[in-house]
Structure formats: structure tokens, C-alpha cells
XYZ file of C-alpha atoms in Angstrom:
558
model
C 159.129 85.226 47.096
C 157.604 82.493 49.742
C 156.706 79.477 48.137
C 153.288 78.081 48.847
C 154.432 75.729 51.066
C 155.834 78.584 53.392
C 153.007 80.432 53.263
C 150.795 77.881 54.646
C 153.248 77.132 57.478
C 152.912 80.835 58.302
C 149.489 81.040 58.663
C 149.118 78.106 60.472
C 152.061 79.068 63.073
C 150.519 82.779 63.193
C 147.139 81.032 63.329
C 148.806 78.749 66.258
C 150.118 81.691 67.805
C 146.823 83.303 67.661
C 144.900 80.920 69.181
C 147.703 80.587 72.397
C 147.369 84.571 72.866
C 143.924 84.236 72.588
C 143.800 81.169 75.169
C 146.442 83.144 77.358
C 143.818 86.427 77.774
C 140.962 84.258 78.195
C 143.154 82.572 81.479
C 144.274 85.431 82.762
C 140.573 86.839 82.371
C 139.669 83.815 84.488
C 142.163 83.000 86.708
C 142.309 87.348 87.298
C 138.078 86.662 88.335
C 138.616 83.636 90.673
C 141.372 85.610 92.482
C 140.097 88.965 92.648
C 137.831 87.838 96.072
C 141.641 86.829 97.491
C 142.941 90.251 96.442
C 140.167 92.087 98.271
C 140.332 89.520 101.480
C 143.892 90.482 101.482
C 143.685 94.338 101.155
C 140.757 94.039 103.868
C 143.007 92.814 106.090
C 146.090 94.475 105.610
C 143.637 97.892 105.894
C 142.436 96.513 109.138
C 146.096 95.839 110.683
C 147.481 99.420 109.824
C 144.205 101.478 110.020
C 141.512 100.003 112.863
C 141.152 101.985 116.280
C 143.071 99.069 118.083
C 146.035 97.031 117.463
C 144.732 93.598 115.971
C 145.837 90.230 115.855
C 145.778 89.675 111.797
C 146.670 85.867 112.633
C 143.506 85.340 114.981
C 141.691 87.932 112.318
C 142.260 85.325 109.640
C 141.431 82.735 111.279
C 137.835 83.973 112.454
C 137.399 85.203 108.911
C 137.906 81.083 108.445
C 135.873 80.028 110.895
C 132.885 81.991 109.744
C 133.485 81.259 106.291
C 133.474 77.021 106.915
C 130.484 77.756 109.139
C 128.430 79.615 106.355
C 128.305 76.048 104.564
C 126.274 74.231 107.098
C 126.088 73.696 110.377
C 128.668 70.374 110.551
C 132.091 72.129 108.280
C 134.401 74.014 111.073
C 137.512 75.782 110.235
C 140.241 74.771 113.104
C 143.093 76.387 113.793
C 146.255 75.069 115.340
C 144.734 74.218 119.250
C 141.653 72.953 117.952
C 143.541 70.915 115.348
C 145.354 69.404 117.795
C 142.481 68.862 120.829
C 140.365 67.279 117.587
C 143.456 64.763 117.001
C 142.938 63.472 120.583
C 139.157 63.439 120.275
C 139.394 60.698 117.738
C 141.667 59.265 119.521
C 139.643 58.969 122.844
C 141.107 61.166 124.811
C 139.652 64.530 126.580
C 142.425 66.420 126.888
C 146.065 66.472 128.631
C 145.223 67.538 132.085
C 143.747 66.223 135.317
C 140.060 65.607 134.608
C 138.827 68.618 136.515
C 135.224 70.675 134.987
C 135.065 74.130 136.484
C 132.281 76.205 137.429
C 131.763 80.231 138.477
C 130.419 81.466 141.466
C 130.344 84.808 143.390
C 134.062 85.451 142.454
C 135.439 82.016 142.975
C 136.216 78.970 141.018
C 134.673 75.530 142.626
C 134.950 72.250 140.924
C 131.840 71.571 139.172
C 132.546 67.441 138.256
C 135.804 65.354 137.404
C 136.088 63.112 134.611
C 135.766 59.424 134.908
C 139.160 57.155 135.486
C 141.053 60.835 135.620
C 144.226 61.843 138.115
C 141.673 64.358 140.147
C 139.198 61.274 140.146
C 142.153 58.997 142.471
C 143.246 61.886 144.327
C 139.536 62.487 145.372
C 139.573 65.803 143.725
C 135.580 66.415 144.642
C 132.957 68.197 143.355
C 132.274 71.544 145.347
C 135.920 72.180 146.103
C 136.898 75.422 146.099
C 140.287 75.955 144.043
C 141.911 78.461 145.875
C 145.342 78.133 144.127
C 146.962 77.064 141.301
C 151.008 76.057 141.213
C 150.793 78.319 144.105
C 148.712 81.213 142.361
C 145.942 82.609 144.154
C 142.906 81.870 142.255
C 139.837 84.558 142.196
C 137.539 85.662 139.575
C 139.223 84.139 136.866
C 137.565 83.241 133.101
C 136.992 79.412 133.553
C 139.089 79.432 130.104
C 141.766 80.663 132.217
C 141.847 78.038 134.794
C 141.169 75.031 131.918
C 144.380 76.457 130.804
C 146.248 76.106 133.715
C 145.490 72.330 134.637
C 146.460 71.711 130.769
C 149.832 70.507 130.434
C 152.305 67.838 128.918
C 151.837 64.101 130.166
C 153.586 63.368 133.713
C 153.931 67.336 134.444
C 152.925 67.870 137.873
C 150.289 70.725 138.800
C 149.802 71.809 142.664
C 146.229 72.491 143.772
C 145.199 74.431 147.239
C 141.543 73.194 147.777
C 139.123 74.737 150.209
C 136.180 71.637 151.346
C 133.453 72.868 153.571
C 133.761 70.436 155.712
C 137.339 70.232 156.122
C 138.766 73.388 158.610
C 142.519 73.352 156.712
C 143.015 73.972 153.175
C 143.800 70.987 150.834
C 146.700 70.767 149.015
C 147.346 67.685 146.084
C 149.825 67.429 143.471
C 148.549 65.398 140.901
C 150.045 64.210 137.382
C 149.002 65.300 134.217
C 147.677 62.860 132.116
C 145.773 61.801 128.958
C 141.604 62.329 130.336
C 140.080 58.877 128.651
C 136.861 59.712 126.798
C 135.072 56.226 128.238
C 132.988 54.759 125.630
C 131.505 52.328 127.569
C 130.553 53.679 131.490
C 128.084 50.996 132.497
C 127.338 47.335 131.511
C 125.159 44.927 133.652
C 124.214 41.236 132.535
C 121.536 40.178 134.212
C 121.157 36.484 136.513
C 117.930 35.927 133.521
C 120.882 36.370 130.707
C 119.496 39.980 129.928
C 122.338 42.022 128.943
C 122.846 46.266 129.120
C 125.458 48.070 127.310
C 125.476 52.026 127.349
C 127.598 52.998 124.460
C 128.206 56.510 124.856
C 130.467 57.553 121.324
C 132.243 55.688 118.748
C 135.680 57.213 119.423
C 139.066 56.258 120.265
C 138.322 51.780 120.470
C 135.105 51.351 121.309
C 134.851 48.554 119.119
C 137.400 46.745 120.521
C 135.921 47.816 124.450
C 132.433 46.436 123.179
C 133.779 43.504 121.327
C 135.482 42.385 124.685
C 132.733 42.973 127.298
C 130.328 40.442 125.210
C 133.446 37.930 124.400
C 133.891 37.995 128.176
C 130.270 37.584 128.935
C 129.569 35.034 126.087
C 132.910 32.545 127.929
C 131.454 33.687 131.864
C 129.639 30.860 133.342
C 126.823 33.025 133.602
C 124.350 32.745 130.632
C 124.259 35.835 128.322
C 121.032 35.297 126.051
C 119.995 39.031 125.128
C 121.244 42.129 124.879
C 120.276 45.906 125.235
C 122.492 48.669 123.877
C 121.823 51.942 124.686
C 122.673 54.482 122.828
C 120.933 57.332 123.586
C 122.336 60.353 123.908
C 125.213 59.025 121.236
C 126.402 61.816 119.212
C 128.689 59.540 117.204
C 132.412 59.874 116.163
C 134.583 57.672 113.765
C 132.791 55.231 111.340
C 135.707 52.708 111.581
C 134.177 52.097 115.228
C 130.368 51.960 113.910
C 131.401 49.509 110.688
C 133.475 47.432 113.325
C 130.473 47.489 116.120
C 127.556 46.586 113.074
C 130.320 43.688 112.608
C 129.564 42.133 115.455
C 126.360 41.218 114.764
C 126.097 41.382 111.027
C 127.339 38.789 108.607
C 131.213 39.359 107.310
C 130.791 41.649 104.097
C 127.339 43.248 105.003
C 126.726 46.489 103.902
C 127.219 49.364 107.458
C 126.253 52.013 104.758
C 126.261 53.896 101.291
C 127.890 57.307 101.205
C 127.420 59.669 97.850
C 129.414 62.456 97.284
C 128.860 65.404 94.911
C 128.254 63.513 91.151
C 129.158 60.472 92.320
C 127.730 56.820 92.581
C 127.046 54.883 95.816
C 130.379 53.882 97.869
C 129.598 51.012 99.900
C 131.296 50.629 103.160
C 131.520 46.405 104.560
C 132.450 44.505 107.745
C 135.342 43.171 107.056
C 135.364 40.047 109.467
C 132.887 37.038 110.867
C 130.453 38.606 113.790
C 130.470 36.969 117.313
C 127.357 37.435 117.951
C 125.405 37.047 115.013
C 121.951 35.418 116.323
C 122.134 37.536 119.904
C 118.579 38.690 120.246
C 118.857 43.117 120.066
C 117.457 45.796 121.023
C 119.045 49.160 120.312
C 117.636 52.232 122.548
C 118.071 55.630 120.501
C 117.000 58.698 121.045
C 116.467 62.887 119.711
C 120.232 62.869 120.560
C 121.409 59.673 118.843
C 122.850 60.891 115.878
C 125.964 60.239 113.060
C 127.704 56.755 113.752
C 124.779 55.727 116.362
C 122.324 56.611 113.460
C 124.681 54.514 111.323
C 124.714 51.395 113.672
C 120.989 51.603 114.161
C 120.294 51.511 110.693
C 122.047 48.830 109.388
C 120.742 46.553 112.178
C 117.427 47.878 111.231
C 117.972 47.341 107.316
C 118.862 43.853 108.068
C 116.263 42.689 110.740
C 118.741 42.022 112.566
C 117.406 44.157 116.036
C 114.173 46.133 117.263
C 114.979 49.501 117.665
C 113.323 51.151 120.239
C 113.140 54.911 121.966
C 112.648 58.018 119.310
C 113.201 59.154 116.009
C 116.696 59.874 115.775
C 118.592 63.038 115.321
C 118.778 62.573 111.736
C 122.454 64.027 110.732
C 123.415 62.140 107.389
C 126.309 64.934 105.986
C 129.450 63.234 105.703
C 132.704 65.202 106.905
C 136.291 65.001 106.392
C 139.241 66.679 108.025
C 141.514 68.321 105.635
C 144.638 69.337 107.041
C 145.948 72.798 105.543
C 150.345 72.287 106.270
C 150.395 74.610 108.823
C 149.001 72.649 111.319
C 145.327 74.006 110.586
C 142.446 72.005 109.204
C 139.031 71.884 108.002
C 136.126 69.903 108.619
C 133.779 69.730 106.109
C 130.816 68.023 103.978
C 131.592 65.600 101.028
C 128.876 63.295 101.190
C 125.681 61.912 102.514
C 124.984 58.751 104.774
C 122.700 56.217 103.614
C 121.939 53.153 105.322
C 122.361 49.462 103.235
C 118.788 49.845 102.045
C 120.052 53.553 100.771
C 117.534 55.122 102.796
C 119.506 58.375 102.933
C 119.529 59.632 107.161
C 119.392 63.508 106.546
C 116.493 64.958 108.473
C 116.973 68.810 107.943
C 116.883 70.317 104.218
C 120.482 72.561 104.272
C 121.068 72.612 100.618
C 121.804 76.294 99.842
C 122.768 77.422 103.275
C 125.671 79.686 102.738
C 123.253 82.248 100.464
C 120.878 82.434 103.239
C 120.361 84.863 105.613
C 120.619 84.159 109.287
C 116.993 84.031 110.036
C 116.503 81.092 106.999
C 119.355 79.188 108.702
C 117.273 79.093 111.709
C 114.450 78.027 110.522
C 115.377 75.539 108.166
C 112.836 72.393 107.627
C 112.774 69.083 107.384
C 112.697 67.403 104.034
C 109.280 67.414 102.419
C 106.967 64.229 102.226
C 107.453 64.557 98.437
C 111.091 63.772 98.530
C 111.115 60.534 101.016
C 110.749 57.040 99.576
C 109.454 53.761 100.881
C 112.080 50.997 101.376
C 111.105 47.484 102.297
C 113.616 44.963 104.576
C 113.633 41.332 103.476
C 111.136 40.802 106.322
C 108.583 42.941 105.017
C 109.155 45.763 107.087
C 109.024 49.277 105.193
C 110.746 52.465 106.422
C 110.741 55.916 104.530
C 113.930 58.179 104.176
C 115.298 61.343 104.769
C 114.011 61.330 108.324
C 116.593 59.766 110.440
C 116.051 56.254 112.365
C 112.738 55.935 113.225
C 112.072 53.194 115.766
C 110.100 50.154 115.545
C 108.634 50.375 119.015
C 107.723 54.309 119.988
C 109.252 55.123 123.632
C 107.638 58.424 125.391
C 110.275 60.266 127.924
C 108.820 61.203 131.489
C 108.498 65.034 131.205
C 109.989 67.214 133.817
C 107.972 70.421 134.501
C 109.190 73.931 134.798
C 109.748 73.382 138.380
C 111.269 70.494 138.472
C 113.984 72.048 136.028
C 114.935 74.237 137.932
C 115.821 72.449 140.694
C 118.134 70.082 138.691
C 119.768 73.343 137.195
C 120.313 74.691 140.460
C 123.472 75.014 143.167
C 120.600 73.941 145.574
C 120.782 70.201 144.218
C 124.751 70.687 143.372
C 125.112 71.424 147.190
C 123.075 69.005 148.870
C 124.944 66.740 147.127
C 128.225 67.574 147.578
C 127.143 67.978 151.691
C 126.384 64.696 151.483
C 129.446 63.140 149.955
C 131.354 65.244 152.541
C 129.478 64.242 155.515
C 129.276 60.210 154.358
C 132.325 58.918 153.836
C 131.200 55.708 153.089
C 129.809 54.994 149.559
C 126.168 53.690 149.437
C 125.300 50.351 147.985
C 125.322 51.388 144.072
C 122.299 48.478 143.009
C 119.914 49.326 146.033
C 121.271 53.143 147.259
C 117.288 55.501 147.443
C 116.209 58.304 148.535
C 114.590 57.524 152.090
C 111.811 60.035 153.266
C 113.713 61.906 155.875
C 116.543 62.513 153.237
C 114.245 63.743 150.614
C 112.227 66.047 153.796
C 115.554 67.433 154.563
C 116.283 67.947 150.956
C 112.963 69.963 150.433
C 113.731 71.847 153.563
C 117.230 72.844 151.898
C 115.685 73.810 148.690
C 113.039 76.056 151.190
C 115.578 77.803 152.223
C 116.458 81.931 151.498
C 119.535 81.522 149.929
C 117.852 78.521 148.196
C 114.941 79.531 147.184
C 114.030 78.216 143.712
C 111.427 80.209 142.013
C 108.079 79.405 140.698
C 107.719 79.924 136.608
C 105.453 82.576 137.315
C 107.825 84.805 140.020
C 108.775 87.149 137.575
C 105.097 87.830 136.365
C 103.766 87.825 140.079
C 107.038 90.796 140.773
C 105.433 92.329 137.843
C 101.293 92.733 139.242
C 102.863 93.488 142.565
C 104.665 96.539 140.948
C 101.986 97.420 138.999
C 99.576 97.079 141.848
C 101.917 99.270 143.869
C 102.598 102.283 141.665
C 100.191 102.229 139.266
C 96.723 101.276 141.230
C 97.691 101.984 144.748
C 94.457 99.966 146.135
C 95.143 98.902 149.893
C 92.405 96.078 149.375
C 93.599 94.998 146.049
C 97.429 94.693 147.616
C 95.793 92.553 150.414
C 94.362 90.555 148.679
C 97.297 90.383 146.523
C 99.347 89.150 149.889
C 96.577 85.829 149.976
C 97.212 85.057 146.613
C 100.944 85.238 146.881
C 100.669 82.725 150.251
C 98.868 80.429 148.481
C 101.593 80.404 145.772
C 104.185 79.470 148.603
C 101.314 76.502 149.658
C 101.670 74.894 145.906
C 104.987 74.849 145.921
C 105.092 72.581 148.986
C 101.664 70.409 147.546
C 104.360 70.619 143.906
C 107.315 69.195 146.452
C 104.123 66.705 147.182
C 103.265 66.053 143.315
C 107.161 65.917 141.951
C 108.722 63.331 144.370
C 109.078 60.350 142.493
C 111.283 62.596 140.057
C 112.642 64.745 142.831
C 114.160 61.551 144.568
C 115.280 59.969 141.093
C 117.153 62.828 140.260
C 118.796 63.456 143.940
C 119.596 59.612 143.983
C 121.641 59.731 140.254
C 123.227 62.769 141.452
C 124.614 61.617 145.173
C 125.829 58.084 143.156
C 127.651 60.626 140.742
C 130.010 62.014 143.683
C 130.754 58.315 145.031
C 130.710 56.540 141.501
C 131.227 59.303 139.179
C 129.424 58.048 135.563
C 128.710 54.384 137.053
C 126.602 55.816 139.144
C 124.499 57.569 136.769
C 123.662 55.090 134.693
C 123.527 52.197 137.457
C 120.841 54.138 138.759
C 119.090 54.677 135.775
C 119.335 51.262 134.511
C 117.375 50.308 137.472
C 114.745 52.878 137.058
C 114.303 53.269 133.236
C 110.830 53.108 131.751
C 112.747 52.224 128.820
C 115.180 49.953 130.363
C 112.019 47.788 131.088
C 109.613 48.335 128.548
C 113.741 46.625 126.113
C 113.674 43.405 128.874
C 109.586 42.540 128.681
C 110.465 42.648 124.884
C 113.386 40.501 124.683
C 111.548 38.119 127.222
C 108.253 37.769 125.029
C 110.125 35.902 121.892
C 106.943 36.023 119.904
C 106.380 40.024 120.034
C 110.254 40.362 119.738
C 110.053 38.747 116.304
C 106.679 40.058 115.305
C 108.612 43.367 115.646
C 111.106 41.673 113.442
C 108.654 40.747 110.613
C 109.184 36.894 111.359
């Protein structure tokens, strides 16, 4: 007979034992419900591989089924797989690619260079835009994918790769071997410092060490002998990159241990990220130009100087992207790229513009048309000047900047092979580079230009062609009215008289844009912004500030 003792050891061990069995089913319950999705996904695919009308690829199968998943989340998470991994290692590193700095363009069976990268090997063999690559390593080269061809100037560093280029004006194919080599993504393209001390920066990403690239351009001006009192940076156009570079950048001007920005993940309190050493230029008057397109780091940069009074920021509201992501890499050389957190700047104004909370359960239509956070959710946030900005809205500027507007016309013509070829006819027939600070458009060039865009093989539509082709078909098969068709024939003359009186109206912007474009094919990215540093409504409207000290600090709340 069990003692009393032993009986209450028993039903405590049996109740023990009860309770594990118990706790056992209810984890295999759960852990059978959180893997049942995986047990479909992997029956789906395995039906697909044996059973689908063609032979697939269940590697590249999985990883779309990746892709599309990450990309359900919002519109910043990516799912990479081993390529992409790799190309997104170099990004952050500053480098383009492995290669020889070539862009390719289509057209009418044939691939033609369409630009080549800044400081690349095709850039100082004088690889030019509007060559014809007619063969590759000795492989004849026509209608290939432009994937295809990317592929084939890809290679390990200091591997050679043989081009045979056709040049209109040359009568004898071109042939160049050129070295493979790491494509620099150049951070900063143009810098000018004025004789009056006014100095431009374009900062064009925050990847690779451009922190250390701007750091040393205004050490070096700040010891020249010529005086440095101001400075623009321009970052329009800046979609971002690592936020080492933007804490290290809002360093330079910012007191050692200021606050760059919050970030707040999922349940979490504020993270503050610091500079973590004394600025060298912590009393340079600043103006920052931003932009629609300035978003992430720029947005990041902009704010903290704005937080802080410490610079006007001029241009437009910003993009507004304030999702955090990090890369995750998977062990087999994959990764993903997602959301963990939001940006907020020191004030913890958070940068967000667009509401995405929720988008993986909606449908494709809702992603599209997602909105803007409502006015109910923003908050005021006052600097120690006095100055008060709301949130969830991006950077919005102290000073409002209006772009010039190009019409549907004048689009066109900047999208066309028209301007691509004039240009490249140029550099071909002028061997001799043009003065990049006082190289314009002189009337006779721009007359022959308009006579080139005149011509048949040329000829850039009006916005309205396609509904003038449609009344002229109706008119001819449906009404069949001599008199209405001739008088049809007036109307469509007079068309062909406003385009030359819009050749007439459009000039200023016409020669503007053929000017940057023939300083691209002698100066490649110099060029472009030398020439609009010169002739930027912006440009100017950032030196009359920082040259009228009392409206630069009224800006400033001083």
C-alpha cells in the first residue's frame, strides 16, 4: 500500500507529466500553424517543377516568389539574390560596377553608346557617345538585349575587353582595348568657389566617402589664399545612401555630439545617432538647395541643419522617405533589404511623407494611390530660434524655389535622338573642347540646330499629332467633304507655322539645354553642372541670399 507521501509525489509527477504533454500538443499545434504556409510554398513549387508546360528554373522561381514577397511590404524592402547582393556591396562602397563605364542604348537593330561614366576606362580611351559597337571580344554585335551587352563589358578588375567601334565621322572602324575596372560612383562632380568667397558644392549621394571628398574640398578651400566666406550645397536630385556619410557631413558644421537624427523601431524608444568629432566649419554661412528628388540621407542632412539653425534651406519640399532599412544577409550569399525603423530629425519631427502602414494587405490599386499623412497626425516643432516646422511631410524649405517648366514640346526634344545627334555631330566635327565657364549657344548654331530638328527623319511631333492623324481619318472615311479636307490642309499648315513661332518662344530653354548637353560630350558630368551653375535661377536666387547678411539671418530667426 503507497504511503501518503508517495501518493502525492505521483500526482504531482503525473500532474507534471500532464502539463508537459499538454504544453507539447499545444507547440506542435503552433509551431504545425506557423509552418503550414512553408509546407504549401514548398509543395507549390515542387508541383510547378515536375508538372508546368515548360521546364522551370525552381532556383530563379524562388527567388521571384522572394522578391515579390519583400516588395508586398512597402515600396523600400527588396529581396536580392546573389548578383544583386553583390552589385549592392559595391554600391555602398562607391563603385558602379566592374566594367568600363559604357551606358548602352537601342536603335534600329544596333547597339550605340548612349553616355560613359565619369573618371571611367571608356572615358580616357575617348569611348564617345554615338559610337556604334559593332563588336565585342571580336563578336559581331546586332540586335542584342542591352542586358546582354552590360554583360559582356562586365568583368574582373584588369581583364581586358576588345571593342570594334563604328564613328560617323571616322571612314575605318575603331578598335580599343580597354581595362576593366572599378566605375567610381563620384559624389562630388562639380565645386566652384567664387573670387567674392561664394562657395558651390553639388553633392550628388552619400555613398562610398563622400564625407571624407567633402570634408577635403572645404579644408582645401578654407587653407587656399583665396577667401572662402559662404557656401552653397546642392543637393538636389540626392537620393541618399549610407547614414555614416550624412552623420559625418552634418559633422562638419554641427557641434561634436549634436544630434544627425532619432530612429524608432517597432516598440521601441528613440535611438539617437551623434557626430562624433569637432566640425570645421561650424560658423560657415549655408544654404542647402533640395529638391522633389532629395530624399533619405539628403533629407537627413537637411534636417538637422534645419533643426539647429544652423543653414537656410532653400528649393522644394523634399521627397519625404523616413523608413529605415537594413540589409540582412541570408548565408547563401542572398540578402534582404528591409524596414526597421523610422527617421526623425533632432527635433523628432518624423520625415515620412506617404502613409504605407498596412501595405502588404492591400490591393494593387490602394498601393497606388496611397496618401500623404493627414493634417491630424503632424505636429508643430519649434527650433531654438523660434522657427516652427510640422512633421510627417519631409523637409520643407525655408525659402520656396519654383522650377522653370518645360512644355510638351520642349520635352520632346530633350527625349529625342534629334538632340542626342546634334550633339554627338558636334563633338565629332570639333575636336577642340569649348571654354567650359563661357561655352553658349550662338544664333547660327541654335538656327542650324532648329533646321536639324526640321528635318524628316527628325521631325519631332506636336502634342496634338496624334489627335490631328485622328480628324484627318475621320474626315477622310467617315465625312468625305472635299471643302472640309481643304480646309483641313490650312489648319494643318498653320500647325507647321507654330512650331517654328514655338522654336521662336522656347529658345532660351532650347539653347540651355543644347549647351549642357554639347559640355556633357567634352566634360562629361563637369559639364553639366558647370553649365548649370552658371545659369541656375536657384544658383542665384542661394548667392543674393548669402550676400544680404540681414535676410540670411532673418531666415535664420536671428
Amino acid at each position: 500500500m503507497l504511503s501518503l507521501q508517495n501518493m502525492l509525489y505521483n500526482k504531482k509527477y503525473l500532474a507534471g507529466a500532464l502539463i508537459s504533454l499538454a504544453f507539447f500538443f499545444v507547440s506542435f499545434t503552433v509551431l504545425n500553424k506557423i509552418m503550414q504556409p512553408y509546407k504549401s510554398y514548398e509543395y507549390i513549387i515542387q508541383t510547378l517543377a515536375a508538372n508546368y508546360i515548360e521546364e522551370v528554373n525552381t532556383e530563379n522561381l524562388h527567388s521571384n516568389a522572394l522578391k515579390a514577397l519583400l516588395q508586398s511590404l512597402d515600396p523600400y524592402s527588396k529581396y536580392y539574390d546573389k548578383a544583386e547582393t553583390e552589385d549592392r556591396k559595391n554600391a555602398w562602397a562607391g563603385i558602379l560596377d566592374y566594367s568600363v563605364g559604357i551606358n548602352v542604348v537601342y536603335r534600329n537593330d544596333y547597339t550605340y553608346v548612349n553616355s560613359v561614366n565619369a573618371g571611367s576606362p571608356a572615358e580616357a580611351a575617348d569611348v564617345r557617345p554615338g559610337d556604334k559597337i559593332a563588336a565585342i571580344n571580336n563578336e559581331p554585335i546586332y540586335r542584342a538585349f542591352n542586358k546582354d551587352i552590360v554583360a559582356k563589358l562586365k568583368g574582373k578588375e584588369n581583364t581586358t575587353v576588345e571593342l570594334l567601334l563604328g564613328r560617323p565621322t571616322e571612314t575605318e572602324s575603331i578598335k580599343k582595348v580597354i581595362n576593366r575596372s572599378a566605375i567610381p560612383n563620384i559624389a562630388i562632380p562639380y565645386a566652384k568657389l567664387l573670387p567674392n568667397g561664394n562657395g558651390y558644392i553639388k553633392l550628388q549621394h552619400f555613398y562610398g566617402n563622400a564625407a571624407d571628398t567633402l570634408k577635403q574640398l572645404i579644408t582645401d578651400w578654407q587653407k587656399g589664399k583665396q577667401p572662402f566666406e559662404s557656401l552653397i550645397l546642392d543637393m538636389r536630385n540626392n537620393r541618399g545612401g549610407g547614414v555614416k556619410q550624412a552623420t559625418e557631413i552634418a559633422g562638419l558644421f554641427l557641434p561634436k555630439e549634436s544630434i544627425v537624427y532619432h530612429h524608432k523601431k517597432r516598440n521601441a524608444n528613440f535611438e539617437a545617432v551623434k557626430t562624433a568629432i569637432a566640425p570645421i566649419a561650424p560658423l560657415l554661412p549655408l544654404v542647402v538647395l533640395i529638391d522633389e528628388n532629395s530624399m533619405s540621407a539628403a533629407e537627413l542632412v537637411a534636417g538637422a541643419l534645419q533643426d539647429y539653425d544652423r543653414a537656410v534651406i532653400m528649393g522644394e519640399n523634399s521627397f519625404g522617405k523616413g523608413l529605415v532599412q537594413q540589409t540582412w544577409y541570408n548565408g547563401d550569399s542572398t540578402s534582404m533589404y528591409f524596414t526597421i525603423s523610422k527617421y526623425y530629425t533632432p527635433l523628432k519631427r518624423c520625415i515620412q511623407k506617404i502613409d504605407h502602414e498596412g501595405h502588404y494587405l492591400k490591393s494593387d490599386r490602394e498601393r497606388l494611390n496611397e496618401q500623404p499623412y493627414s493634417p491630424q497626425k503632424k505636429q508643430w516643432f519649434t527650433t531654438k530660434n523660434g522657427r516652427k516646422f510640422f512633421d510627417y511631410s519631409g523637409i520643407v524649405p525655408d525659402v520656396t524655389l519654383t522650377k522653370p517648366q518645360q512644355n510638351e514640346y520642349v520635352k520632346r526634344v530633350v527625349s529625342s535622338f534629334a538632340l542626342y545627334d546634334f550633339a554627338n555631330a558636334y563633338r565629332n566635327n570639333n575636336n577642340k573642347a569649348p571654354d567650359l565657364e563661357t561655352f553658349k549657344i550662338d544664333n547660327k548654331l541654335y538656327k542650324d540646330f532648329i533646321e536639324f530638328l526640321e528635318l524628316q527623319e527628325n521631325n519631332i511631333e506636336l502634342p496634338i499629332t496624334k489627335e490631328v492623324a485622328s480628324i484627318e481619318n475621320f474626315i477622310t472615311q467617315t465625312v468625305a467633304d472635299n471643302s472640309l479636307m481643304q480646309q483641313f490642309e490650312q489648319f494643318k499648315q498653320s500647325l507647321n507655322q507654330a512650331k517654328q513661332a514655338i522654336h521662336q518662344q522656347n529658345e532660351k530653354q532650347l539653347k540651355a539645354i543644347l549647351s549642357e548637353t554639347i559640355l556633357i560630350r567634352y566634360y562629361n558630368l563637369k559639364g553639366k553642372y558647370a553649365y548649370q551653375f552658371k545659369n541656375d535661377d536657384w544658383v542665384s536666387e542661394a548667392i543674393n541670399l548669402l550676400n544680404n547678411k540681414k535676410r540670411y539671418n532673418e531666415k535664420l530667426g536671428l
